[in-house]
mmCIF file of C-alpha atoms in Angstrom:
data_model
loop_
_atom_site.group_PDB
_atom_site.id
_atom_site.type_symbol
_atom_site.label_atom_id
_atom_site.label_comp_id
_atom_site.label_asym_id
_atom_site.label_seq_id
_atom_site.Cartn_x
_atom_site.Cartn_y
_atom_site.Cartn_z
ATOM 1 C CA MET A 1 122.544 67.059 216.291
ATOM 2 C CA SER A 2 124.437 65.256 213.613
ATOM 3 C CA VAL A 3 126.786 62.328 213.655
ATOM 4 C CA GLY A 4 129.614 64.542 213.604
ATOM 5 C CA SER A 5 132.459 66.010 211.830
ATOM 6 C CA ALA A 6 134.338 64.868 208.761
ATOM 7 C CA GLY A 7 133.740 61.246 207.820
ATOM 8 C CA GLY A 8 130.597 61.071 209.982
ATOM 9 C CA VAL A 9 132.555 60.549 213.202
ATOM 10 C CA PRO A 10 131.161 62.602 216.121
ATOM 11 C CA ASP A 11 133.626 64.972 217.739
ATOM 12 C CA ARG A 12 131.589 65.941 220.824
ATOM 13 C CA ILE A 13 130.022 62.920 222.530
ATOM 14 C CA VAL A 14 127.703 63.077 225.516
ATOM 15 C CA VAL A 15 127.076 59.947 227.570
ATOM 16 C CA VAL A 16 124.067 60.147 229.873
ATOM 17 C CA GLY A 17 124.514 57.674 232.705
ATOM 18 C CA ALA A 18 127.728 56.562 234.419
ATOM 19 C CA GLY A 19 126.805 52.971 235.154
ATOM 20 C CA VAL A 20 128.450 49.902 233.674
ATOM 21 C CA ALA A 21 127.222 50.603 230.124
ATOM 22 C CA GLY A 22 128.241 54.271 230.171
ATOM 23 C CA ILE A 23 131.705 53.643 231.593
ATOM 24 C CA ALA A 24 132.303 50.757 229.170
ATOM 25 C CA ALA A 25 131.333 52.998 226.259
ATOM 26 C CA VAL A 26 133.768 55.738 227.298
ATOM 27 C CA GLU A 27 136.558 53.181 227.655
ATOM 28 C CA GLN A 28 135.751 51.911 224.182
ATOM 29 C CA PHE A 29 135.714 55.402 222.653
ATOM 30 C CA ARG A 30 139.218 56.076 223.905
ATOM 31 C CA SER A 31 140.561 52.616 223.097
ATOM 32 C CA LEU A 32 139.374 53.066 219.505
ATOM 33 C CA GLY A 33 141.284 56.323 219.243
ATOM 34 C CA HIS A 34 138.539 58.904 219.653
ATOM 35 C CA SER A 35 140.231 62.153 220.660
ATOM 36 C CA GLY A 36 137.234 64.479 220.769
ATOM 37 C CA LYS A 37 135.377 65.811 223.789
ATOM 38 C CA ILE A 38 133.485 63.333 225.969
ATOM 39 C CA THR A 39 131.059 64.533 228.630
ATOM 40 C CA LEU A 40 129.649 62.032 231.120
ATOM 41 C CA ILE A 41 126.467 63.064 232.919
ATOM 42 C CA ASP A 42 125.204 61.225 235.992
ATOM 43 C CA ALA A 43 122.803 62.022 238.800
ATOM 44 C CA GLY A 44 124.883 60.163 241.377
ATOM 45 C CA GLU A 45 127.890 61.184 243.408
ATOM 46 C CA GLN A 46 130.233 58.826 241.540
ATOM 47 C CA PRO A 47 130.061 55.813 239.199
ATOM 48 C CA TYR A 48 129.656 52.682 241.315
ATOM 49 C CA ASP A 49 129.131 48.971 240.821
ATOM 50 C CA ARG A 50 125.598 47.815 241.559
ATOM 51 C CA PRO A 51 125.910 44.052 242.332
ATOM 52 C CA PRO A 52 127.547 44.545 245.775
ATOM 53 C CA LEU A 53 124.616 46.659 246.989
ATOM 54 C CA SER A 54 122.527 43.636 247.969
ATOM 55 C CA LYS A 55 125.481 41.715 249.365
ATOM 56 C CA ALA A 56 128.808 43.099 250.649
ATOM 57 C CA PHE A 57 127.634 46.730 250.820
ATOM 58 C CA LEU A 58 124.358 45.865 252.538
ATOM 59 C CA LEU A 59 126.270 43.719 255.022
ATOM 60 C CA GLY A 60 128.623 46.607 255.771
ATOM 61 C CA GLU A 61 131.659 44.716 254.506
ATOM 62 C CA VAL A 62 132.549 47.422 251.947
ATOM 63 C CA GLY A 63 131.871 51.126 251.591
ATOM 64 C CA VAL A 64 131.246 53.373 248.609
ATOM 65 C CA GLU A 65 134.947 53.773 247.896
ATOM 66 C CA GLN A 66 135.334 50.016 247.511
ATOM 67 C CA ILE A 67 132.556 49.733 244.910
ATOM 68 C CA ARG A 68 133.737 52.475 242.570
ATOM 69 C CA LEU A 69 133.580 51.448 238.918
ATOM 70 C CA VAL A 70 136.676 53.519 238.188
ATOM 71 C CA PRO A 71 139.194 55.422 240.365
ATOM 72 C CA GLU A 72 138.941 59.192 240.720
ATOM 73 C CA THR A 73 141.942 59.674 238.435
ATOM 74 C CA TRP A 74 140.233 57.774 235.610
ATOM 75 C CA PHE A 75 138.388 60.867 234.353
ATOM 76 C CA ASP A 76 141.524 62.958 233.965
ATOM 77 C CA ASP A 77 143.451 59.994 232.588
ATOM 78 C CA ASN A 78 140.834 59.549 229.851
ATOM 79 C CA ASP A 79 140.123 63.270 229.337
ATOM 80 C CA VAL A 80 136.476 62.901 230.344
ATOM 81 C CA GLU A 81 134.392 65.718 231.780
ATOM 82 C CA LEU A 82 132.193 64.298 234.536
ATOM 83 C CA ARG A 83 129.033 66.201 235.376
ATOM 84 C CA ALA A 84 128.152 64.453 238.648
ATOM 85 C CA ARG A 85 124.890 65.080 240.541
ATOM 86 C CA ARG A 86 123.343 66.367 237.331
ATOM 87 C CA SER A 87 120.496 64.956 235.277
ATOM 88 C CA ALA A 88 119.728 65.349 231.598
ATOM 89 C CA VAL A 89 116.176 66.659 231.351
ATOM 90 C CA ARG A 90 115.877 67.234 227.613
ATOM 91 C CA LEU A 91 117.546 66.118 224.411
ATOM 92 C CA ARG A 92 117.486 68.695 221.625
ATOM 93 C CA PRO A 93 118.787 66.765 218.592
ATOM 94 C CA ALA A 94 117.974 69.461 216.053
ATOM 95 C CA GLU A 95 120.170 71.925 217.954
ATOM 96 C CA GLY A 96 122.898 69.497 219.006
ATOM 97 C CA LEU A 97 122.290 70.120 222.704
ATOM 98 C CA VAL A 98 121.587 68.216 225.911
ATOM 99 C CA GLU A 99 119.805 70.267 228.555
ATOM 100 C CA LEU A 100 120.597 69.615 232.222
ATOM 101 C CA ASP A 101 118.525 70.068 235.352
ATOM 102 C CA ASP A 102 120.484 73.169 236.360
ATOM 103 C CA GLY A 103 119.513 74.911 233.108
ATOM 104 C CA SER A 104 122.910 74.491 231.453
ATOM 105 C CA HIS A 105 123.387 73.004 227.984
ATOM 106 C CA VAL A 106 126.025 70.559 226.756
ATOM 107 C CA PRO A 107 126.802 70.581 223.010
ATOM 108 C CA ALA A 108 126.766 67.169 221.377
ATOM 109 C CA ASP A 109 127.309 65.665 217.967
ATOM 110 C CA ALA A 110 126.098 62.316 219.278
ATOM 111 C CA VAL A 111 124.492 61.081 222.497
ATOM 112 C CA LEU A 112 124.536 57.712 224.228
ATOM 113 C CA LEU A 113 121.684 57.087 226.653
ATOM 114 C CA ALA A 114 122.809 54.706 229.395
ATOM 115 C CA THR A 115 120.467 55.822 232.155
ATOM 116 C CA GLY A 116 119.492 52.330 233.320
ATOM 117 C CA GLY A 117 116.236 51.519 235.043
ATOM 118 C CA ILE A 118 114.478 52.063 238.338
ATOM 119 C CA ALA A 119 113.075 49.495 240.750
ATOM 120 C CA ARG A 120 109.508 48.492 240.018
ATOM 121 C CA ARG A 121 107.070 49.367 242.778
ATOM 122 C CA LEU A 122 104.567 46.831 244.054
ATOM 123 C CA PRO A 123 101.289 47.598 242.216
ATOM 124 C CA VAL A 124 98.927 47.037 245.158
ATOM 125 C CA LEU A 125 97.228 49.196 247.756
ATOM 126 C CA GLY A 126 99.951 50.316 250.158
ATOM 127 C CA GLY A 127 102.747 49.386 247.796
ATOM 128 C CA ASP A 128 103.944 52.990 247.854
ATOM 129 C CA LEU A 129 103.930 53.439 251.627
ATOM 130 C CA PRO A 130 107.132 55.060 252.975
ATOM 131 C CA GLY A 131 108.171 51.894 254.797
ATOM 132 C CA VAL A 132 108.035 49.760 251.646
ATOM 133 C CA ARG A 133 111.577 49.853 250.304
ATOM 134 C CA VAL A 134 113.356 48.912 247.090
ATOM 135 C CA LEU A 135 117.032 48.286 246.395
ATOM 136 C CA ARG A 136 118.484 49.852 243.277
ATOM 137 C CA THR A 137 120.840 52.637 244.342
ATOM 138 C CA VAL A 138 123.493 53.331 246.968
ATOM 139 C CA ASP A 139 121.005 55.518 248.838
ATOM 140 C CA ASP A 140 118.469 52.659 248.815
ATOM 141 C CA ALA A 141 121.107 50.324 250.247
ATOM 142 C CA ARG A 142 122.165 52.800 252.927
ATOM 143 C CA ALA A 143 118.588 53.270 254.111
ATOM 144 C CA LEU A 144 117.905 49.552 254.055
ATOM 145 C CA ARG A 145 121.072 48.760 255.999
ATOM 146 C CA GLU A 146 119.917 51.095 258.778
ATOM 147 C CA ALA A 147 116.564 49.288 258.943
ATOM 148 C CA LEU A 148 117.894 45.714 258.954
ATOM 149 C CA VAL A 149 118.859 45.620 262.605
ATOM 150 C CA PRO A 150 119.085 42.404 264.631
ATOM 151 C CA GLY A 151 115.611 41.159 265.534
ATOM 152 C CA ALA A 152 113.800 43.251 262.925
ATOM 153 C CA ARG A 153 110.939 41.521 261.122
ATOM 154 C CA ALA A 154 111.870 41.798 257.457
ATOM 155 C CA VAL A 155 109.523 40.797 254.652
ATOM 156 C CA VAL A 156 111.042 40.429 251.197
ATOM 157 C CA ILE A 157 108.589 40.352 248.304
ATOM 158 C CA GLY A 158 110.014 38.586 245.252
ATOM 159 C CA GLY A 159 112.372 35.614 245.182
ATOM 160 C CA GLY A 160 114.438 36.522 242.119
ATOM 161 C CA LEU A 161 118.099 37.489 242.192
ATOM 162 C CA ILE A 162 117.735 40.715 244.179
ATOM 163 C CA GLY A 163 115.061 39.406 246.539
ATOM 164 C CA ALA A 164 117.029 36.250 247.327
ATOM 165 C CA GLU A 165 120.235 38.187 247.939
ATOM 166 C CA VAL A 166 118.504 40.697 250.215
ATOM 167 C CA ALA A 167 116.836 37.875 252.159
ATOM 168 C CA SER A 168 120.203 36.170 252.597
ATOM 169 C CA SER A 169 121.837 39.402 253.786
ATOM 170 C CA ALA A 170 118.949 40.176 256.148
ATOM 171 C CA VAL A 171 119.283 36.770 257.842
ATOM 172 C CA ALA A 172 123.025 37.307 258.180
ATOM 173 C CA LEU A 173 122.299 40.642 259.864
ATOM 174 C CA GLY A 174 120.131 38.916 262.458
ATOM 175 C CA CYS A 175 116.686 39.709 261.089
ATOM 176 C CA GLU A 176 113.614 37.501 261.211
ATOM 177 C CA VAL A 177 112.942 37.083 257.483
ATOM 178 C CA THR A 178 109.856 36.141 255.486
ATOM 179 C CA LEU A 179 110.141 35.721 251.714
ATOM 180 C CA VAL A 180 106.941 36.033 249.669
ATOM 181 C CA GLU A 181 107.079 34.571 246.165
ATOM 182 C CA PRO A 182 104.166 33.160 244.151
ATOM 183 C CA VAL A 183 106.277 31.026 241.797
ATOM 184 C CA VAL A 184 108.067 27.962 243.156
ATOM 185 C CA PRO A 185 110.852 27.551 242.466
ATOM 186 C CA PRO A 186 111.773 31.080 241.355
ATOM 187 C CA LEU A 187 114.582 31.548 238.799
ATOM 188 C CA GLU A 188 113.697 28.295 237.016
ATOM 189 C CA PRO A 189 113.951 29.848 233.513
ATOM 190 C CA ALA A 190 117.398 31.232 234.329
ATOM 191 C CA VAL A 191 119.059 28.280 236.065
ATOM 192 C CA GLY A 192 116.867 25.248 235.411
ATOM 193 C CA THR A 193 114.541 23.317 237.690
ATOM 194 C CA GLU A 194 117.240 21.402 239.543
ATOM 195 C CA ILE A 195 119.314 24.392 240.624
ATOM 196 C CA ALA A 196 116.281 26.622 241.205
ATOM 197 C CA THR A 197 114.833 24.006 243.569
ATOM 198 C CA LEU A 198 118.129 23.617 245.444
ATOM 199 C CA LEU A 199 118.529 27.383 245.844
ATOM 200 C CA HIS A 200 114.977 27.911 247.057
ATOM 201 C CA ARG A 201 115.391 25.126 249.621
ATOM 202 C CA GLN A 202 118.427 26.929 251.040
ATOM 203 C CA HIS A 203 116.183 29.761 252.243
ATOM 204 C CA THR A 204 114.364 27.394 254.563
ATOM 205 C CA GLN A 205 117.630 25.875 255.724
ATOM 206 C CA ALA A 206 118.822 29.392 256.621
ATOM 207 C CA GLY A 207 115.732 29.977 258.769
ATOM 208 C CA ILE A 208 113.725 32.063 256.307
ATOM 209 C CA ARG A 209 109.958 31.638 256.306
ATOM 210 C CA LEU A 210 108.713 30.992 252.764
ATOM 211 C CA VAL A 211 105.255 32.118 251.734
ATOM 212 C CA THR A 212 104.034 30.903 248.339
ATOM 213 C CA ASP A 213 101.476 33.583 247.566
ATOM 214 C CA THR A 214 100.934 37.038 246.139
ATOM 215 C CA VAL A 215 100.610 40.257 248.129
ATOM 216 C CA ALA A 216 97.114 41.717 248.011
ATOM 217 C CA ARG A 217 97.778 44.866 250.020
ATOM 218 C CA ILE A 218 99.979 46.456 252.666
ATOM 219 C CA GLU A 219 98.521 48.351 255.583
ATOM 220 C CA GLU A 220 100.011 50.650 258.203
ATOM 221 C CA GLY A 221 99.748 49.368 261.741
ATOM 222 C CA PRO A 222 100.910 50.802 265.063
ATOM 223 C CA GLY A 223 104.673 50.808 264.618
ATOM 224 C CA HIS A 224 104.684 48.217 261.868
ATOM 225 C CA LEU A 225 103.374 47.314 258.426
ATOM 226 C CA LEU A 226 100.799 44.576 257.888
ATOM 227 C CA ILE A 227 101.177 42.344 254.835
ATOM 228 C CA VAL A 228 97.982 40.750 253.538
ATOM 229 C CA THR A 229 98.375 38.018 250.926
ATOM 230 C CA GLY A 230 96.019 36.968 248.180
ATOM 231 C CA ALA A 231 95.031 33.905 250.189
ATOM 232 C CA GLY A 232 94.278 36.041 253.235
ATOM 233 C CA GLN A 233 97.401 35.405 255.299
ATOM 234 C CA GLU A 234 98.483 38.320 257.469
ATOM 235 C CA PHE A 235 101.840 39.036 259.090
ATOM 236 C CA ALA A 236 103.554 42.095 260.530
ATOM 237 C CA ALA A 237 106.822 43.610 259.317
ATOM 238 C CA ASP A 238 109.211 46.239 260.591
ATOM 239 C CA VAL A 239 110.722 46.581 257.118
ATOM 240 C CA VAL A 240 109.407 45.512 253.713
ATOM 241 C CA VAL A 241 111.588 45.173 250.616
ATOM 242 C CA THR A 242 110.216 44.561 247.145
ATOM 243 C CA GLY A 243 112.372 42.904 244.512
ATOM 244 C CA ILE A 244 110.025 42.479 241.560
ATOM 245 C CA GLY A 245 112.118 43.711 238.669
ATOM 246 C CA MET A 246 112.711 47.085 237.078
ATOM 247 C CA THR A 247 111.139 49.564 234.744
ATOM 248 C CA VAL A 248 112.644 52.258 232.537
ATOM 249 C CA PRO A 249 111.662 55.938 232.756
ATOM 250 C CA GLY A 250 110.895 57.178 229.255
ATOM 251 C CA ASP A 251 110.487 60.939 229.647
ATOM 252 C CA LEU A 252 113.897 61.875 228.239
ATOM 253 C CA ALA A 253 113.639 59.630 225.182
ATOM 254 C CA HIS A 254 109.951 60.312 224.605
ATOM 255 C CA GLY A 255 110.519 64.060 224.782
ATOM 256 C CA ALA A 256 113.138 63.753 222.045
ATOM 257 C CA GLY A 257 110.697 61.894 219.805
ATOM 258 C CA LEU A 258 112.526 58.566 220.047
ATOM 259 C CA ASP A 259 110.698 55.269 219.590
ATOM 260 C CA THR A 260 110.065 53.741 223.013
ATOM 261 C CA ALA A 261 108.340 50.734 224.542
ATOM 262 C CA ASP A 262 109.257 50.259 228.219
ATOM 263 C CA GLY A 263 112.702 51.415 227.186
ATOM 264 C CA VAL A 264 114.368 52.948 224.150
ATOM 265 C CA ILE A 265 114.055 50.840 221.002
ATOM 266 C CA VAL A 266 117.379 50.314 219.233
ATOM 267 C CA ASP A 267 118.746 48.285 216.336
ATOM 268 C CA ARG A 268 121.658 45.862 216.538
ATOM 269 C CA LEU A 269 124.047 48.860 216.489
ATOM 270 C CA HIS A 270 122.203 50.275 219.503
ATOM 271 C CA ARG A 271 121.059 53.196 217.353
ATOM 272 C CA THR A 272 117.685 54.713 218.231
ATOM 273 C CA SER A 273 115.157 56.130 215.786
ATOM 274 C CA HIS A 274 117.349 59.260 215.659
ATOM 275 C CA PRO A 275 120.656 58.545 213.864
ATOM 276 C CA ALA A 276 122.749 60.543 216.343
ATOM 277 C CA VAL A 277 121.239 59.087 219.518
ATOM 278 C CA PHE A 278 122.173 55.618 220.770
ATOM 279 C CA ALA A 279 121.141 53.666 223.866
ATOM 280 C CA ALA A 280 122.768 50.865 225.853
ATOM 281 C CA GLY A 281 122.277 48.831 229.001
ATOM 282 C CA ASP A 282 118.993 48.436 230.855
ATOM 283 C CA THR A 283 117.437 51.420 229.101
ATOM 284 C CA ALA A 284 117.749 49.800 225.640
ATOM 285 C CA ARG A 285 115.505 47.214 223.997
ATOM 286 C CA VAL A 286 117.013 45.704 220.873
ATOM 287 C CA ARG A 287 114.702 44.950 217.969
ATOM 288 C CA ARG A 288 115.575 41.486 216.749
ATOM 289 C CA PRO A 289 115.218 40.264 213.144
ATOM 290 C CA ASP A 290 111.807 38.745 213.916
ATOM 291 C CA GLY A 291 110.580 42.125 215.188
ATOM 292 C CA THR A 292 110.475 41.213 218.873
ATOM 293 C CA LEU A 293 112.140 43.436 221.470
ATOM 294 C CA ARG A 294 114.668 42.176 223.985
ATOM 295 C CA ARG A 295 116.323 43.757 227.006
ATOM 296 C CA ARG A 296 119.230 42.018 228.759
ATOM 297 C CA GLU A 297 119.178 43.088 232.406
ATOM 298 C CA HIS A 298 122.512 42.038 233.809
ATOM 299 C CA TRP A 299 126.013 43.400 234.353
ATOM 300 C CA GLN A 300 127.882 41.649 231.570
ATOM 301 C CA ALA A 301 125.241 42.585 228.990
ATOM 302 C CA ALA A 302 125.394 46.255 229.992
ATOM 303 C CA ARG A 303 129.155 46.313 229.544
ATOM 304 C CA GLN A 304 128.878 44.576 226.188
ATOM 305 C CA ASP A 305 126.127 46.939 225.035
ATOM 306 C CA GLY A 306 128.215 49.976 225.935
ATOM 307 C CA ARG A 307 131.208 48.720 223.958
ATOM 308 C CA THR A 308 129.025 47.830 220.957
ATOM 309 C CA ALA A 309 127.271 51.202 220.922
ATOM 310 C CA ALA A 310 130.578 53.068 221.186
ATOM 311 C CA ALA A 311 132.099 51.186 218.254
ATOM 312 C CA ALA A 312 128.982 51.805 216.159
ATOM 313 C CA MET A 313 128.983 55.525 216.994
ATOM 314 C CA LEU A 314 132.542 55.771 215.683
ATOM 315 C CA GLY A 315 131.805 53.711 212.594
ATOM 316 C CA GLN A 316 134.200 50.983 213.779
ATOM 317 C CA PRO A 317 133.729 47.193 213.524
ATOM 318 C CA LEU A 318 131.600 45.854 216.342
ATOM 319 C CA PRO A 319 133.382 43.941 219.102
ATOM 320 C CA ALA A 320 132.788 40.224 219.462
ATOM 321 C CA THR A 321 129.845 39.316 221.660
ATOM 322 C CA ASP A 322 129.791 36.684 224.369
ATOM 323 C CA PRO A 323 126.806 34.604 225.465
ATOM 324 C CA ASP A 324 124.698 36.095 228.243
ATOM 325 C CA TRP A 325 126.258 35.512 231.651
ATOM 326 C CA PHE A 326 125.170 36.409 235.182
ATOM 327 C CA TRP A 327 126.045 35.531 238.748
ATOM 328 C CA SER A 328 124.554 35.727 242.233
ATOM 329 C CA ASP A 329 125.728 35.092 245.791
ATOM 330 C CA ARG A 330 123.471 34.055 248.659
ATOM 331 C CA HIS A 331 123.695 31.874 251.778
ATOM 332 C CA GLY A 332 127.401 31.340 251.211
ATOM 333 C CA VAL A 333 127.105 29.838 247.711
ATOM 334 C CA HIS A 334 128.000 31.249 244.310
ATOM 335 C CA VAL A 335 125.564 30.891 241.400
ATOM 336 C CA GLU A 336 126.341 31.462 237.725
ATOM 337 C CA GLY A 337 124.410 31.074 234.496
ATOM 338 C CA VAL A 338 125.441 31.392 230.855
ATOM 339 C CA GLY A 339 123.592 31.126 227.572
ATOM 340 C CA ASP A 340 119.975 29.960 227.397
ATOM 341 C CA LEU A 341 118.386 27.302 229.594
ATOM 342 C CA ARG A 342 114.867 27.891 228.263
ATOM 343 C CA THR A 343 115.256 25.934 225.034
ATOM 344 C CA GLY A 344 113.709 22.665 226.116
ATOM 345 C CA GLY A 345 116.728 20.751 224.824
ATOM 346 C CA ARG A 346 118.510 17.794 226.368
ATOM 347 C CA ARG A 347 119.371 18.394 230.034
ATOM 348 C CA VAL A 348 122.648 17.053 231.467
ATOM 349 C CA LEU A 349 123.468 17.197 235.191
ATOM 350 C CA ARG A 350 126.946 17.347 236.689
ATOM 351 C CA GLY A 351 126.472 16.315 240.302
ATOM 352 C CA ALA A 352 123.468 15.255 242.362
ATOM 353 C CA PRO A 353 120.346 17.488 242.495
ATOM 354 C CA ASP A 354 120.400 17.625 246.300
ATOM 355 C CA SER A 355 124.085 18.412 246.874
ATOM 356 C CA LEU A 356 126.840 20.872 245.979
ATOM 357 C CA PRO A 357 128.523 21.571 243.691
ATOM 358 C CA LEU A 358 125.879 21.168 240.985
ATOM 359 C CA ALA A 359 125.855 22.180 237.321
ATOM 360 C CA VAL A 360 123.271 21.734 234.571
ATOM 361 C CA PHE A 361 123.683 21.972 230.803
ATOM 362 C CA ASP A 362 121.189 22.248 227.943
ATOM 363 C CA LEU A 363 122.122 20.787 224.570
ATOM 364 C CA ALA A 364 120.381 21.388 221.254
ATOM 365 C CA ASP A 365 119.140 18.487 219.135
ATOM 366 C CA ASP A 366 122.311 18.764 217.057
ATOM 367 C CA GLY A 367 124.480 18.516 220.187
ATOM 368 C CA ARG A 368 125.518 22.163 220.524
ATOM 369 C CA LEU A 369 125.765 23.513 224.055
ATOM 370 C CA LEU A 370 123.135 26.245 224.462
ATOM 371 C CA GLY A 371 123.174 27.099 228.150
ATOM 372 C CA ALA A 372 124.562 26.163 231.537
ATOM 373 C CA ALA A 373 124.119 27.065 235.198
ATOM 374 C CA ALA A 374 126.055 26.046 238.273
ATOM 375 C CA VAL A 375 126.280 26.438 242.027
ATOM 376 C CA ASP A 376 129.825 26.516 243.390
ATOM 377 C CA ASP A 377 131.305 25.202 240.129
ATOM 378 C CA PRO A 378 132.849 28.270 238.433
ATOM 379 C CA ARG A 379 135.245 26.187 236.335
ATOM 380 C CA ALA A 380 132.293 24.481 234.666
ATOM 381 C CA ILE A 381 130.751 27.827 233.727
ATOM 382 C CA ALA A 382 134.063 29.250 232.488
ATOM 383 C CA ALA A 383 134.429 26.269 230.153
ATOM 384 C CA ALA A 384 130.762 26.407 229.126
ATOM 385 C CA ARG A 385 131.087 30.074 228.119
ATOM 386 C CA ARG A 386 133.886 29.163 225.725
ATOM 387 C CA LEU A 387 132.016 26.174 224.328
ATOM 388 C CA ILE A 388 128.844 28.190 223.708
ATOM 389 C CA SER A 389 130.809 30.996 222.037
ATOM 390 C CA ALA A 390 132.478 28.443 219.738
ATOM 391 C CA GLY A 391 129.203 26.694 218.875
ATOM 392 C CA ALA A 392 130.768 23.470 220.174
ATOM 393 C CA SER A 393 129.080 20.118 220.778
ATOM 394 C CA PRO A 394 130.706 18.627 223.897
ATOM 395 C CA ASP A 395 130.398 14.980 224.877
ATOM 396 C CA PRO A 396 127.427 14.757 227.294
ATOM 397 C CA ASP A 397 129.129 11.979 229.255
ATOM 398 C CA LEU A 398 132.148 14.198 229.866
ATOM 399 C CA LEU A 399 129.901 17.065 231.005
ATOM 400 C CA ALA A 400 128.235 14.780 233.539
ATOM 401 C CA ASP A 401 131.415 13.161 234.855
ATOM 402 C CA THR A 402 132.417 15.025 238.035
ATOM 403 C CA SER A 403 135.865 13.420 237.936
ATOM 404 C CA VAL A 404 136.691 15.206 234.658
ATOM 405 C CA ASN A 405 138.265 18.662 234.835
ATOM 406 C CA PRO A 406 136.105 21.049 232.749
ATOM 407 C CA ARG A 407 139.236 22.148 230.905
ATOM 408 C CA ALA A 408 139.203 18.732 229.252
ATOM 409 C CA TRP A 409 135.929 19.640 227.536
ATOM 410 C CA LEU A 410 137.771 22.278 225.548
ATOM 411 C CA ARG A 411 140.243 19.788 224.144
ATOM 412 C CA ARG A 412 137.642 17.540 222.543
#
């Protein structure tokens, strides 16, 4: 496998994984004028958007067709060969081939790995029992939706984004919900103490039982599962869902001799240790200038990674990058975060800690806005994203003044 034809530009590109990063990369290839062959390989039935799985899809408000990442015509429109329901099982860089699970081979001058991650299983006795579910794929969501019937005793382990959203959906579906989370409040590094506390309190207000503990083991009982916590509490469950993060399978990358460490190690161009193999999205860990490795596990980052990797593979200037941004919906409120709220800088609140809407901002010692989070205040986050990107130093009094339209921050 070599990076390509004349001028070092690959003619035949294979993208493994049709999630947000993979689709974004293909869009970028074509928008930058690449006219060669693009093959997209994915184990699923179609590319779909993952965030709705724990919310609208789980609630039955939308179906698979409504969460498509791209319409069916997109592949023909962009001259992309989709190999659906197929998995890449081996990269053969020296031969310029990608081997699939059906024994076929796809020629490639360059490969982008965008295979994403898998849900982390609970590492305790009984954590792998059949009734202990995760939520990562459409099939996971379908199976979970069938189990979350009115009156079912649902135990959600993990109070992060996925766990909180599943707990919210389960209550809405009429389940009796218990949320087990050892850290109170969860999400504090992502949204700050004030918003994390408000969000965690909403679980109780929605009727969810909160258990501040770890899970020691899970046992099978007659027609139910028994959860045993580290402190010795016991309670029965008809369905158990774990939301404790993700991990990245490394067989494909490791078999190709790529450098890995809970993911594929890449440089700022998203190039792996092989010059013709790149990685983007959840599967990639970028080596930063100080040598540390970082993975950004959210939708916007995956899209940005895919676009960056595609530009680098074609030898084109890298697209501009935006600050990290994520969102979540639970209990009827909308949560957003942008930038970095873990800096220990000056904290500014917009609103009261015990009411909505509420936004928080972190400022550096020199006044620059570093991060922001908000509940039901999307205009504040939209303005904050622009301020962070510009390296701006907004007036803290204006940030805190709820009578000021956030657009006014941009004019200062």
